[in-house]
Coordinates of C-alpha atoms and ligand atoms in Angstrom, one line a residue:
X14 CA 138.7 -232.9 -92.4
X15 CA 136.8 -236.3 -91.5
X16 CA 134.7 -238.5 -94.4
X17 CA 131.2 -236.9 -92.8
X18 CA 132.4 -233.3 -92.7
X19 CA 131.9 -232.6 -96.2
X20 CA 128.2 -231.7 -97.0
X21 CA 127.1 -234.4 -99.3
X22 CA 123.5 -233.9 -100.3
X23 CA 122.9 -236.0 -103.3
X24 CA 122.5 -239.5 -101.9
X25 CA 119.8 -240.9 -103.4
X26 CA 120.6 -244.3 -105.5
X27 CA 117.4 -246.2 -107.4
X28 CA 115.9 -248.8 -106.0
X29 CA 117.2 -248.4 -102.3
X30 CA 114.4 -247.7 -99.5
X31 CA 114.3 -247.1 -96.1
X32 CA 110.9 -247.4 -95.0
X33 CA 107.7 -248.8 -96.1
X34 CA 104.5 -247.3 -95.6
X35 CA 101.6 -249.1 -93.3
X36 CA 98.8 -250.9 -95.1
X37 CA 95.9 -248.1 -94.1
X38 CA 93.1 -248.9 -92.6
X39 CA 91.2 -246.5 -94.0
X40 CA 89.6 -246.6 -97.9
X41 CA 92.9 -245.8 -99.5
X42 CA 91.8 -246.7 -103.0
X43 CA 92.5 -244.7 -106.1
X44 CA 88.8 -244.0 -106.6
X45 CA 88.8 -242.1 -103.2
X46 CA 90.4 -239.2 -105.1
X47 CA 88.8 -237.3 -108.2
X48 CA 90.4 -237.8 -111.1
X49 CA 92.2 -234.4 -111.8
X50 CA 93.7 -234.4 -108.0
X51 CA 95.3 -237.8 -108.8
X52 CA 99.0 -238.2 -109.0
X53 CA 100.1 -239.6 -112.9
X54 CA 104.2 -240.5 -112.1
X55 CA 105.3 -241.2 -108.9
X56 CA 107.0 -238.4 -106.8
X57 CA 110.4 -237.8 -107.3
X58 CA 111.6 -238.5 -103.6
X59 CA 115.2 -239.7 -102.9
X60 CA 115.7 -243.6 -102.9
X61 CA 117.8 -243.7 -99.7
X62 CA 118.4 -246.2 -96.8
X63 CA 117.8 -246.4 -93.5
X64 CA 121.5 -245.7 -92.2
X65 CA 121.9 -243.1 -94.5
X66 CA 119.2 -241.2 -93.2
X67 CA 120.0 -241.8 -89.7
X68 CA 124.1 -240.6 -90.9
X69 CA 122.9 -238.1 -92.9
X70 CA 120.8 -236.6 -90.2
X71 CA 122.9 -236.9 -87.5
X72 CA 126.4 -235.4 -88.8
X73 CA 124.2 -232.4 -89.4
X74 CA 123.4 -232.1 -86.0
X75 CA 126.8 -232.5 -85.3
X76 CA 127.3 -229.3 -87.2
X77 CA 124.9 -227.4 -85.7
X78 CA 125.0 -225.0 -82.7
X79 CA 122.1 -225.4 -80.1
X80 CA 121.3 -223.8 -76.7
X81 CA 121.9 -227.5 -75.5
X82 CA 125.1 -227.6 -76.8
X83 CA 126.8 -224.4 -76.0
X84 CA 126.5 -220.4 -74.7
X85 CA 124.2 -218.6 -77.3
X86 CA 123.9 -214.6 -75.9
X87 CA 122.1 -213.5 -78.6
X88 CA 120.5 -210.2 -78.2
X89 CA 116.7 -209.7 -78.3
X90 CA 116.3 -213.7 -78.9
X91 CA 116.4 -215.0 -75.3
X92 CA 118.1 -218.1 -76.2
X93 CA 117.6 -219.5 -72.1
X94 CA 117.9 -223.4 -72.0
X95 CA 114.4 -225.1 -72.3
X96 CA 113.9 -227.6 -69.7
X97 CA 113.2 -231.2 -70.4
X98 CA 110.4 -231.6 -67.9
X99 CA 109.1 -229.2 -70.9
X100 CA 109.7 -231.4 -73.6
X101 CA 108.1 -234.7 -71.3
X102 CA 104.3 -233.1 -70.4
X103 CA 104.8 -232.2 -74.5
X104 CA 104.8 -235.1 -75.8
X105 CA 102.0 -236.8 -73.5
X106 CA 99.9 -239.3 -75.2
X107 CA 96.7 -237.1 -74.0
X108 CA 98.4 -233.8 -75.6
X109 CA 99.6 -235.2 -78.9
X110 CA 97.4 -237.8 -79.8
X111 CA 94.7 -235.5 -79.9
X112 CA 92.6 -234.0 -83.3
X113 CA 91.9 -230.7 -83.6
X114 CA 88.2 -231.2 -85.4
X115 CA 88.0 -233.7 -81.8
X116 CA 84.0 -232.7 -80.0
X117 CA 84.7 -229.9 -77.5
X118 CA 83.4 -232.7 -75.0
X119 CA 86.4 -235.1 -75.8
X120 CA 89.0 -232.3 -75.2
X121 CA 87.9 -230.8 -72.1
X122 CA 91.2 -231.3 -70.6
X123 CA 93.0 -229.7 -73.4
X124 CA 90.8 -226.9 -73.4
X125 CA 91.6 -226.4 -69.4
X126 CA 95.2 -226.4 -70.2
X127 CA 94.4 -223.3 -72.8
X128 CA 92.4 -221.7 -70.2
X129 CA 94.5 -221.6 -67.5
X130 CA 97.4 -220.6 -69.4
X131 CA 95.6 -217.6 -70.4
X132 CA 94.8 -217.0 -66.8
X133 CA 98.6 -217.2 -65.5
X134 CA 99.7 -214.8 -68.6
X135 CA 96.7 -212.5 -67.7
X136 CA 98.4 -212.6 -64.0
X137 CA 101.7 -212.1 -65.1
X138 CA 100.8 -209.5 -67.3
X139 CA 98.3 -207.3 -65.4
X140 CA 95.7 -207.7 -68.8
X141 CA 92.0 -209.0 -68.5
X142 CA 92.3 -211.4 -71.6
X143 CA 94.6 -213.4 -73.5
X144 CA 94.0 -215.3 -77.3
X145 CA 96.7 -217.9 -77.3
X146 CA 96.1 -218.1 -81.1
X147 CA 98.7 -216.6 -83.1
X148 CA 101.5 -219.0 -84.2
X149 CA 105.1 -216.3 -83.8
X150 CA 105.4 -212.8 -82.1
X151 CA 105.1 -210.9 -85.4
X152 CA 101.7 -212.8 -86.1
X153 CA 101.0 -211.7 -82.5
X154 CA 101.7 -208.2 -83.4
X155 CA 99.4 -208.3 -86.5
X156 CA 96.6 -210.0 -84.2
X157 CA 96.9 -206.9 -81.9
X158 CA 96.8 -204.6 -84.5
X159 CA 93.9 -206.0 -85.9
X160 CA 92.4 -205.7 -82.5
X161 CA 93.3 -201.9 -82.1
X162 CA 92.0 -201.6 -85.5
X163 CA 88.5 -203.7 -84.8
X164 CA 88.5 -201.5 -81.8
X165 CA 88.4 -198.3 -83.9
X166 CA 85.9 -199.6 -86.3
X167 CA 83.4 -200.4 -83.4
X168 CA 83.2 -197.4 -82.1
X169 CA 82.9 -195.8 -85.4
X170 CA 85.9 -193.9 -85.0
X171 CA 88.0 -194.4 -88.5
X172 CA 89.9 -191.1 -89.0
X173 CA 92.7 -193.5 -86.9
X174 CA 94.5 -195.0 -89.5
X175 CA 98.5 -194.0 -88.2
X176 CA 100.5 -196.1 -85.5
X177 CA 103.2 -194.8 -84.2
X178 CA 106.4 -196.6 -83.9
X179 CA 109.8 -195.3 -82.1
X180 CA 113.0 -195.3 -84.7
X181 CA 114.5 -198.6 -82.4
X182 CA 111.8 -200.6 -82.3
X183 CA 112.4 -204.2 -83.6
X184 CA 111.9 -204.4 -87.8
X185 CA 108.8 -206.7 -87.1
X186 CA 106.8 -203.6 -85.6
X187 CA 106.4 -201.1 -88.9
X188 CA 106.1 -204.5 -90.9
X189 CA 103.5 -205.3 -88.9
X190 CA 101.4 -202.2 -88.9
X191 CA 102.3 -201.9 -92.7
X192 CA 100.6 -205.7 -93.4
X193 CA 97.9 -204.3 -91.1
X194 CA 97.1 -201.7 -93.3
X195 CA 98.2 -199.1 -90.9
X196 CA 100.5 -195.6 -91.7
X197 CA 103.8 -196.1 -89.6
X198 CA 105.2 -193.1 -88.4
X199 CA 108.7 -192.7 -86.9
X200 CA 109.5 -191.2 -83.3
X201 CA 112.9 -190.4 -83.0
X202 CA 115.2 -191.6 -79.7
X203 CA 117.2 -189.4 -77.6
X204 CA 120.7 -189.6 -77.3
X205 CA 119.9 -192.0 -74.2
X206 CA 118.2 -194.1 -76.1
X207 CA 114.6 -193.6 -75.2
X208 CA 111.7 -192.1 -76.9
X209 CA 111.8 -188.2 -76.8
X210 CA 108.4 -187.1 -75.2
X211 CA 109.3 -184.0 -77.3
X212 CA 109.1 -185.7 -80.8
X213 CA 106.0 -187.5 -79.8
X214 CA 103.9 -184.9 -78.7
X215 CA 103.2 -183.4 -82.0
X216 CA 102.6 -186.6 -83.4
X217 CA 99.3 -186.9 -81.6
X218 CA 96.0 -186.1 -83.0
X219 CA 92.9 -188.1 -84.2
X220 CA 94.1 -189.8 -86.5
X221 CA 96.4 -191.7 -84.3
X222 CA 95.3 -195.3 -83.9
X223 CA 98.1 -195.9 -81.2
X224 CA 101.8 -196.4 -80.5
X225 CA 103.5 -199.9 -80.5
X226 CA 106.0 -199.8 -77.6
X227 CA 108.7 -201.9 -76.7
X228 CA 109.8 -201.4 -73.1
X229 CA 112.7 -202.4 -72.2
X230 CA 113.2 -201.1 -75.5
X231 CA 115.8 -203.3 -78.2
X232 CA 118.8 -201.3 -76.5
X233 CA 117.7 -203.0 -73.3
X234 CA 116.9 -200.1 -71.8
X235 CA 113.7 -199.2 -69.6
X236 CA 111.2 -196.3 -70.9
X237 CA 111.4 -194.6 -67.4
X238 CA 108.5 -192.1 -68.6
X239 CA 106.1 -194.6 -70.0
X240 CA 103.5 -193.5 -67.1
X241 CA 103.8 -189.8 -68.9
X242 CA 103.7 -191.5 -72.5
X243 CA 100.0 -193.6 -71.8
X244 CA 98.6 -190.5 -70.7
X245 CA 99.3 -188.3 -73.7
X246 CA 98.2 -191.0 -76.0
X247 CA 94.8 -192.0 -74.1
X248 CA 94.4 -188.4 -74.2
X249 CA 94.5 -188.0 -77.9
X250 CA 92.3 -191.0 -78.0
X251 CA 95.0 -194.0 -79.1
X252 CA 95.8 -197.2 -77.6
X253 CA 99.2 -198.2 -76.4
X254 CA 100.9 -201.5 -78.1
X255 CA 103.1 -203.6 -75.7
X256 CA 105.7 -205.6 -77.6
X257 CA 106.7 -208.0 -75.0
X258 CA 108.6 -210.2 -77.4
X259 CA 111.4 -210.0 -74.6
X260 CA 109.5 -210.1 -71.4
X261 CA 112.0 -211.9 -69.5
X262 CA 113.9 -209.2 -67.3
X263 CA 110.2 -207.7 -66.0
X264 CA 109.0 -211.5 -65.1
X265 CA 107.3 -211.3 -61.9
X266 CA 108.7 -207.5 -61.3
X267 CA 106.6 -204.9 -63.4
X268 CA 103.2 -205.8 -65.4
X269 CA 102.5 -203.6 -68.7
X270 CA 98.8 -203.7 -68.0
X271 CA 99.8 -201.3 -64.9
X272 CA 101.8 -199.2 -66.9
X273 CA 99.0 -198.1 -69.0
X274 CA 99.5 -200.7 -71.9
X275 CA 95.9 -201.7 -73.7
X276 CA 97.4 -204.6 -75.7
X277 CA 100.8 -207.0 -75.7
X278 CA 101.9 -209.5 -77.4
X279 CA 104.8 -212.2 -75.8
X280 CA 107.0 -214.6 -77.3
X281 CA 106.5 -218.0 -75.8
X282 CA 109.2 -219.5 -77.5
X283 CA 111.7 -216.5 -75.9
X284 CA 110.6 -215.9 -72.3
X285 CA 108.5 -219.0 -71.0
X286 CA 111.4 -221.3 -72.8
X287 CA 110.4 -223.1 -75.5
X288 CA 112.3 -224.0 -78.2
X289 CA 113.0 -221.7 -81.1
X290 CA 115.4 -221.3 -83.9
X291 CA 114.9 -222.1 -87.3
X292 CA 112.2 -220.4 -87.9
X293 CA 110.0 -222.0 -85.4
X294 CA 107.6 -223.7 -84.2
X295 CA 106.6 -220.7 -81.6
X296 CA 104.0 -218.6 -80.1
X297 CA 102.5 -215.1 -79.8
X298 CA 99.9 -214.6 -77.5
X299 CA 98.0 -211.9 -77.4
X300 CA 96.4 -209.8 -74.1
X301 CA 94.2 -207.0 -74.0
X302 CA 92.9 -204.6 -71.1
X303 CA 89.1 -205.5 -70.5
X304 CA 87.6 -202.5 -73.2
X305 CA 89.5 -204.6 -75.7
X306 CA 88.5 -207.8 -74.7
X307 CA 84.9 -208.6 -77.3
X308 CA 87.9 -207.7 -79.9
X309 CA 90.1 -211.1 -79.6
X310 CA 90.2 -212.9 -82.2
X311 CA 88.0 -216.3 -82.6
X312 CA 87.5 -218.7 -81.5
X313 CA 88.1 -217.9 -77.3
X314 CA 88.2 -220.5 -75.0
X315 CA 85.1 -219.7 -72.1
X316 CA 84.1 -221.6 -68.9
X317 CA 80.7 -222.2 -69.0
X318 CA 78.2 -221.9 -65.7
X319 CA 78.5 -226.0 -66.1
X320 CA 81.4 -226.0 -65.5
X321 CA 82.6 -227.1 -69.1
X322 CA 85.0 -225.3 -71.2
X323 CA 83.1 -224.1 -74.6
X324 CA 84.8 -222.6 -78.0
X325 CA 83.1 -218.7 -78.1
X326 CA 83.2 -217.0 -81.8
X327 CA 81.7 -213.6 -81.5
X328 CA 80.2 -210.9 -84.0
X329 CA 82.8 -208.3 -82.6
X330 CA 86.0 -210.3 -82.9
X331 CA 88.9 -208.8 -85.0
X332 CA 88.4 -212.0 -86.8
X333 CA 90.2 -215.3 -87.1
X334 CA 94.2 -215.2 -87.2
X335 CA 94.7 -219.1 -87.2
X336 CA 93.3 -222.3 -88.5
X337 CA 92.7 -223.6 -84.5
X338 CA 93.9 -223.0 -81.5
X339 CA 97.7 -222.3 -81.7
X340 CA 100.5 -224.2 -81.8
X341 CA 99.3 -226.3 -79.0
X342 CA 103.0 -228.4 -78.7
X343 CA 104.2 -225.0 -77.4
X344 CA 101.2 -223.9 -75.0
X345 CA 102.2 -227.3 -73.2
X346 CA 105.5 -226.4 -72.7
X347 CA 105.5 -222.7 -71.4
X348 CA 102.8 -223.9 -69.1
X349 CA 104.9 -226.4 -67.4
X350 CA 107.8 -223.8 -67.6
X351 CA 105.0 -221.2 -65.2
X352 CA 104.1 -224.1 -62.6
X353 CA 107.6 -225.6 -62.2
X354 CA 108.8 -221.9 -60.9
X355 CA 105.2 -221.2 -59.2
X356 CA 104.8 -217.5 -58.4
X357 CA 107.3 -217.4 -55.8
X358 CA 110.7 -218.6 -58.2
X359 CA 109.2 -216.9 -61.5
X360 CA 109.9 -213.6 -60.2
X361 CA 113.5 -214.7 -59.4
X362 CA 114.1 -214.9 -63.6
X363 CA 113.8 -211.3 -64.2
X364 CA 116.3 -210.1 -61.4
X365 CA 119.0 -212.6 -62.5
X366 CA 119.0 -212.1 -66.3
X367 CA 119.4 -208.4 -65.6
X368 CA 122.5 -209.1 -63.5
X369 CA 124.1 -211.8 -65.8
X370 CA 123.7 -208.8 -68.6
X371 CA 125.2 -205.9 -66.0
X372 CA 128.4 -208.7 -65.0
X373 CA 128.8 -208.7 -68.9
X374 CA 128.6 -205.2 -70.0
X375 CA 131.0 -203.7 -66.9
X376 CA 133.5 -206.5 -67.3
X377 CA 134.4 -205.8 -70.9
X378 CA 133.3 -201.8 -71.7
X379 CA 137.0 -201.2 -71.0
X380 CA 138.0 -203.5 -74.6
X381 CA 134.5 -202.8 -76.6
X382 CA 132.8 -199.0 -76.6
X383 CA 130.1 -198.7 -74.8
X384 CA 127.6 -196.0 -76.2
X385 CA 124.7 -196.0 -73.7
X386 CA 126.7 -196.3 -69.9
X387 CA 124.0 -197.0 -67.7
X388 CA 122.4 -200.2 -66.3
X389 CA 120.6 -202.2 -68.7
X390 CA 117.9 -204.6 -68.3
X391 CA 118.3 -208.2 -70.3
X392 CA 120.5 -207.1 -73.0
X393 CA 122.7 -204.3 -73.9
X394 CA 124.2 -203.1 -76.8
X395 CA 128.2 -202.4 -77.6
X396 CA 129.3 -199.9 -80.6
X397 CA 132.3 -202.7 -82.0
X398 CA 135.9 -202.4 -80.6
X399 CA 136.7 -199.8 -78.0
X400 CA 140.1 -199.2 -80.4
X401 CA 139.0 -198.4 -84.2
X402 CA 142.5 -198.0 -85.3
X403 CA 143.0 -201.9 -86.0
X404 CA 139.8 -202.4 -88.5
X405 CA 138.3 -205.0 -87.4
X406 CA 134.9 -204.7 -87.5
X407 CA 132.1 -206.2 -85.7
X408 CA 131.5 -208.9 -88.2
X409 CA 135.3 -210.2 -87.6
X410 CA 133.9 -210.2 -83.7
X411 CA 131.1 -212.5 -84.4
X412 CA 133.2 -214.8 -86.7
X413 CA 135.8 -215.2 -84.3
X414 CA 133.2 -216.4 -81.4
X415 CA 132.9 -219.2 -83.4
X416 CA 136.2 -220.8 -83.3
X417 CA 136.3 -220.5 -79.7
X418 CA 132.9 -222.1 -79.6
X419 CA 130.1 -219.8 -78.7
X420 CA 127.2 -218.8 -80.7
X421 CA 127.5 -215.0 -81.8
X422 CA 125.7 -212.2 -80.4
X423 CA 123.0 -210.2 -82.8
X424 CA 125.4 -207.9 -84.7
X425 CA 124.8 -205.1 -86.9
X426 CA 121.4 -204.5 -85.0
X427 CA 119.8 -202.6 -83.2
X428 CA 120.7 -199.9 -86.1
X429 CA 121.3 -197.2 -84.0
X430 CA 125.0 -197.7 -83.8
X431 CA 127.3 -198.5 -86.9
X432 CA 129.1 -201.6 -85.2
X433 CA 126.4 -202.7 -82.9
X434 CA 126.9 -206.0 -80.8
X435 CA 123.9 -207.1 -79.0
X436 CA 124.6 -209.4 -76.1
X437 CA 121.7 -211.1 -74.2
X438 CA 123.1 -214.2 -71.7
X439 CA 119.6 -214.7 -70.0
X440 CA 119.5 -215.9 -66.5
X441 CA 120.2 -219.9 -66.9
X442 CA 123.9 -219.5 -67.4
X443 CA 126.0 -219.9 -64.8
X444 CA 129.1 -217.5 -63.7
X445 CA 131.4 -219.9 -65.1
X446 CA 129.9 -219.5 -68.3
X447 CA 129.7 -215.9 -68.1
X448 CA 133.2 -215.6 -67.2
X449 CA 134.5 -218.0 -70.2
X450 CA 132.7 -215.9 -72.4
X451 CA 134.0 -212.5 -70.9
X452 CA 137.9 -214.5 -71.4
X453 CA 137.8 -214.9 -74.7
X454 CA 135.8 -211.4 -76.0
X455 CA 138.8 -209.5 -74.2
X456 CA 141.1 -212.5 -75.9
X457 CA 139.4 -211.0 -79.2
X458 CA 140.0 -207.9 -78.2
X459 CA 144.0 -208.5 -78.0
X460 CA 144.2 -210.2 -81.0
X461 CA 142.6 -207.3 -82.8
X462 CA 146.2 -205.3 -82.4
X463 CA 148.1 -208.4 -82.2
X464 CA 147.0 -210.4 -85.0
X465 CA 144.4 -208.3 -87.3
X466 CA 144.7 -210.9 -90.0
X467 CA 143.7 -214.0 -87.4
X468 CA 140.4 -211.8 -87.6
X469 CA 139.4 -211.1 -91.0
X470 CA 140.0 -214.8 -92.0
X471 CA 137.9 -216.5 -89.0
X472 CA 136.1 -218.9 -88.5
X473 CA 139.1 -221.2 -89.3
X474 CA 137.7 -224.7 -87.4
X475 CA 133.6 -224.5 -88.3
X476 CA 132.2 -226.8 -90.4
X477 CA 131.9 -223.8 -93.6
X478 CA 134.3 -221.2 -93.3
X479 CA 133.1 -217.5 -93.7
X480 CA 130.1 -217.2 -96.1
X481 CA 129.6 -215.1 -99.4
X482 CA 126.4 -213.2 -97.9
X483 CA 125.8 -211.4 -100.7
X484 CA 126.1 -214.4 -103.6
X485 CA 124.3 -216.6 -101.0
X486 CA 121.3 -214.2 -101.0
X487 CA 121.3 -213.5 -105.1
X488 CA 121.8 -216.7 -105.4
X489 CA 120.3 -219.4 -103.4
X490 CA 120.5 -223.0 -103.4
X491 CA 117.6 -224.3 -102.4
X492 CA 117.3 -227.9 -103.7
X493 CA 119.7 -230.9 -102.3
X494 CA 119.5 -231.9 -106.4
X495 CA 123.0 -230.6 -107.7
X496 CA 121.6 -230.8 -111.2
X497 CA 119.5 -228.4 -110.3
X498 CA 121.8 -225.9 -108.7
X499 CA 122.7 -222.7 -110.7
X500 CA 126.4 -223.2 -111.1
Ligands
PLP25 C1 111.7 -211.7 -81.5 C2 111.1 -210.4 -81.5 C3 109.9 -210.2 -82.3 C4 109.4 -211.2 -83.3 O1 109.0 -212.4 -82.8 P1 108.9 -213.7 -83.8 O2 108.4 -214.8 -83.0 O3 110.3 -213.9 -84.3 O4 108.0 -213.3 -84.9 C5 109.2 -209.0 -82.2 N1 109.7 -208.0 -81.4 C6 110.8 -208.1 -80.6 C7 111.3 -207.0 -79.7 C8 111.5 -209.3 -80.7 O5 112.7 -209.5 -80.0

């Protein structure tokens, strides 16, 4: 092991420094602050310099594991490589030197930017109207819950107070409707994997305030009777909730709004490539069918008959779900994502993920078990080794990705399946690193019966070996101050 690859937190010596701050412009005197908001001792910040920081910072990038820096096919996450062309119209003087209390008439640029954006997702889509607002797809999901409730509640209808959501839907959607106040209610999957029109029929009554769909569902399969489904919940008077989190195989192909859908939600960060991990920055815009539209949440962004784009807050709105407009940084980026494909290429995205996830599943089902043998869409799902008798479990899988350096797939999820592996390679990897990856799962798959113990011990060359879950969860250290770890 080298010097740097021992985590050393506690750096901080007195009296070293690494920056000083600018003499301010502005009134920065101690009488600019009322008395009981004023500081008395100085913050306890680590006394650090320069090159420590740099070090510090960069041998833990060197530890980490990044789209940029290797394969990363992890289910439901869409972990495609975000182009730097991306990261350039981001970081734009215009964009991020901008205030967000700036006079609409400073901004009108900005505000363009917002509007078309909407306009392409609305396109992509097939929905009248988009709020770019909501900062993650779960916040997205609350947003459109709100907007199926407001819709209710404007039409004086409140017996609705139940959403329905099917037993694989991703943990977000019951959260969701539970934060929104909403009664979830579970419809059971057939052995194929899709909703069971026969379960969901007695479920519907007045009291339904909708169903929150995901399609293709989170075992990357496509709800082939979803035409059938919208009918017998407009019939009973619900609304139908679209979780587009992973839009990316239906790209150009198939729009929700003509499947029936009233309301989606779409991950920025996952389909239109933007950066995510780490808990984000990200985005969750919302789109509604037209009857739904006087629901979005404020503010919206309008073009007035003078051409200028205006900030609209209306009476009817669900209400406000952030402090502006979104997180802006990201809006930039899955715009330049639409108009470097155009219309023509986006529609190429869909097509190739769903192939790059078919190459995967048929070259190795004859090493892992395959529970659900049918074409997928993005992502499918394996049920662990195809041989139990050896023991190792899906976890051992994972671990052992690692030391042949590729990020793990989602494992242990969707929870349909005991030993679930969730592999989702997206459509910007290339054959070469599909076929790498295929190499060394069935060189996993050997070593299972070969060398069991090789298994149960990896990862053996990571930075930190395998983790204590469970004390790391009871017990989290969550300061870089030793002294104030629990030992
Ligand atoms: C990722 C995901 C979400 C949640 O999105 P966040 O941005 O992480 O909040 C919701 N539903 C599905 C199907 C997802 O894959």
């Amino acid at each position: 092991m080298k010097y740097y690859d021992k985590l050393i937190f506690e750096l901080s010596k007195p009296g070293r420094c690494g920056y000083s701050l600018p003499v301010s412009p502005w009134n920065t005197t101690a009488d600019a602050l009322p008395e009981g908001l004023r500081r008395t001792a100085a913050a306890e910040l680590p006394e650090v310099s320069e090159l420590d920081v740099v070090r510090h910072y960069t041998n833990l990038s060197n530890m980490n594991f990044g789209v940029d820096t290797g394969f990363y096919p992890l289910g439901s996450c869409t972990m495609k490589y975000n182009p730097k062309i991306n990261e350039e119209m981001a970081s734009l003087a215009c964009f991020k030197d901008i205030h967000p209390l700036q006079p609409e008439s400073t901004v009108q640029g900005v505000l363009e930017l917002y509007y078309n954006l909407e306009r392409s997702l609305s396109a992509i889509t097939g929905m009248a109207n988009f709020t770019l607002n909501p900062f993650a797809g779960a916040q997205g999901e609350l947003t459109g819950l709100m907007v199926i409730r407001r819709y209710h509640e404007l039409r004086g209808d409140m017996k609705r107070t139940k959403i329905i959501v099917p037993d694989s839907a991703h943990g977000t959607n019951p959260a969701s409707a539970a934060v929104c106040g909403l009664d979830v209610v579970e419809v059971k999957s057939k052995p194929d994997g899709r909703i069971d029109i026969e379960s969901l029929r007695p479920l519907l009554d007045d009291t339904i305030a909708g169903i929150m769909m995901t399609n293709p569902n989170t075992l990357g399969l496509f709800e082939s009777e979803i035409k059938e489904i919208a009918k017998l919940v407009h019939d009973c008077g619900g609304l139908l909730y679209y979780d587009g989190a992973n839009f990316n195989p239906l790209l150009g192909m198939v729009r929700p709004g003509d499947m029936g859908f009233d309301v989606l939600h779409l991950n920025l960060h996952k389909t239109f490539s933007t950066p995510h991990g780490g808990g984000g920055p990200g985005a969750g815009p919302v789109g509604v069918a037209a009857h739904l539209a006087d629901c979005l949440p404020n503010p919206r962004v309008v073009l007035g008959a003078d051409g200028k784009y205006q900030l609209l807050t209306s009476e009817t709105s669900c209400g406000r779900v952030s402090g502006f407009m979104g997180n802006f940084g990201v809006l930039i980026r899955a715009y330049t994502y639409i108009l470097s494909l155009g219309k023509e290429n986006i529609r190429m995205a869909g097509p190739l993920a769903v192939l790059n996830a078919n190459y995967i599943k048929e070259s190795l089902k004859d090493c892992y078990k395959l529970p659900i043998d049918m074409t997928c869409m993005h992502e499918f799902v394996f049920d662990g080794l195809l041989d139990k008798s050896t023991g190792i479990t899906t976890l051992d899988v994972a671990k052992r990705l690692l030391d042949y350096g590729f990020h793990a797939p989602t494992i242990y999820f969707p929870l349909l399946f005991h030993q679930a592996i969730m592999i989702e390679p997206t459509e910007t990897e290339s054959k070469e690193t599909l076929d790498g990856f295929i190499e060394v799962m069935r060189r996993i798959a050997e070593e299972a019966i070969a060398n069991p113990e090789e298994l149960h011990s990896a990862p053996h060359n990571t930075p930190v070996r395998r983790l204590d879950e469970t004390t790391a969860a009871k017990n989290p250290i969550l300061t870089y101050r030793e002294s104030l770890c629990k030992k």
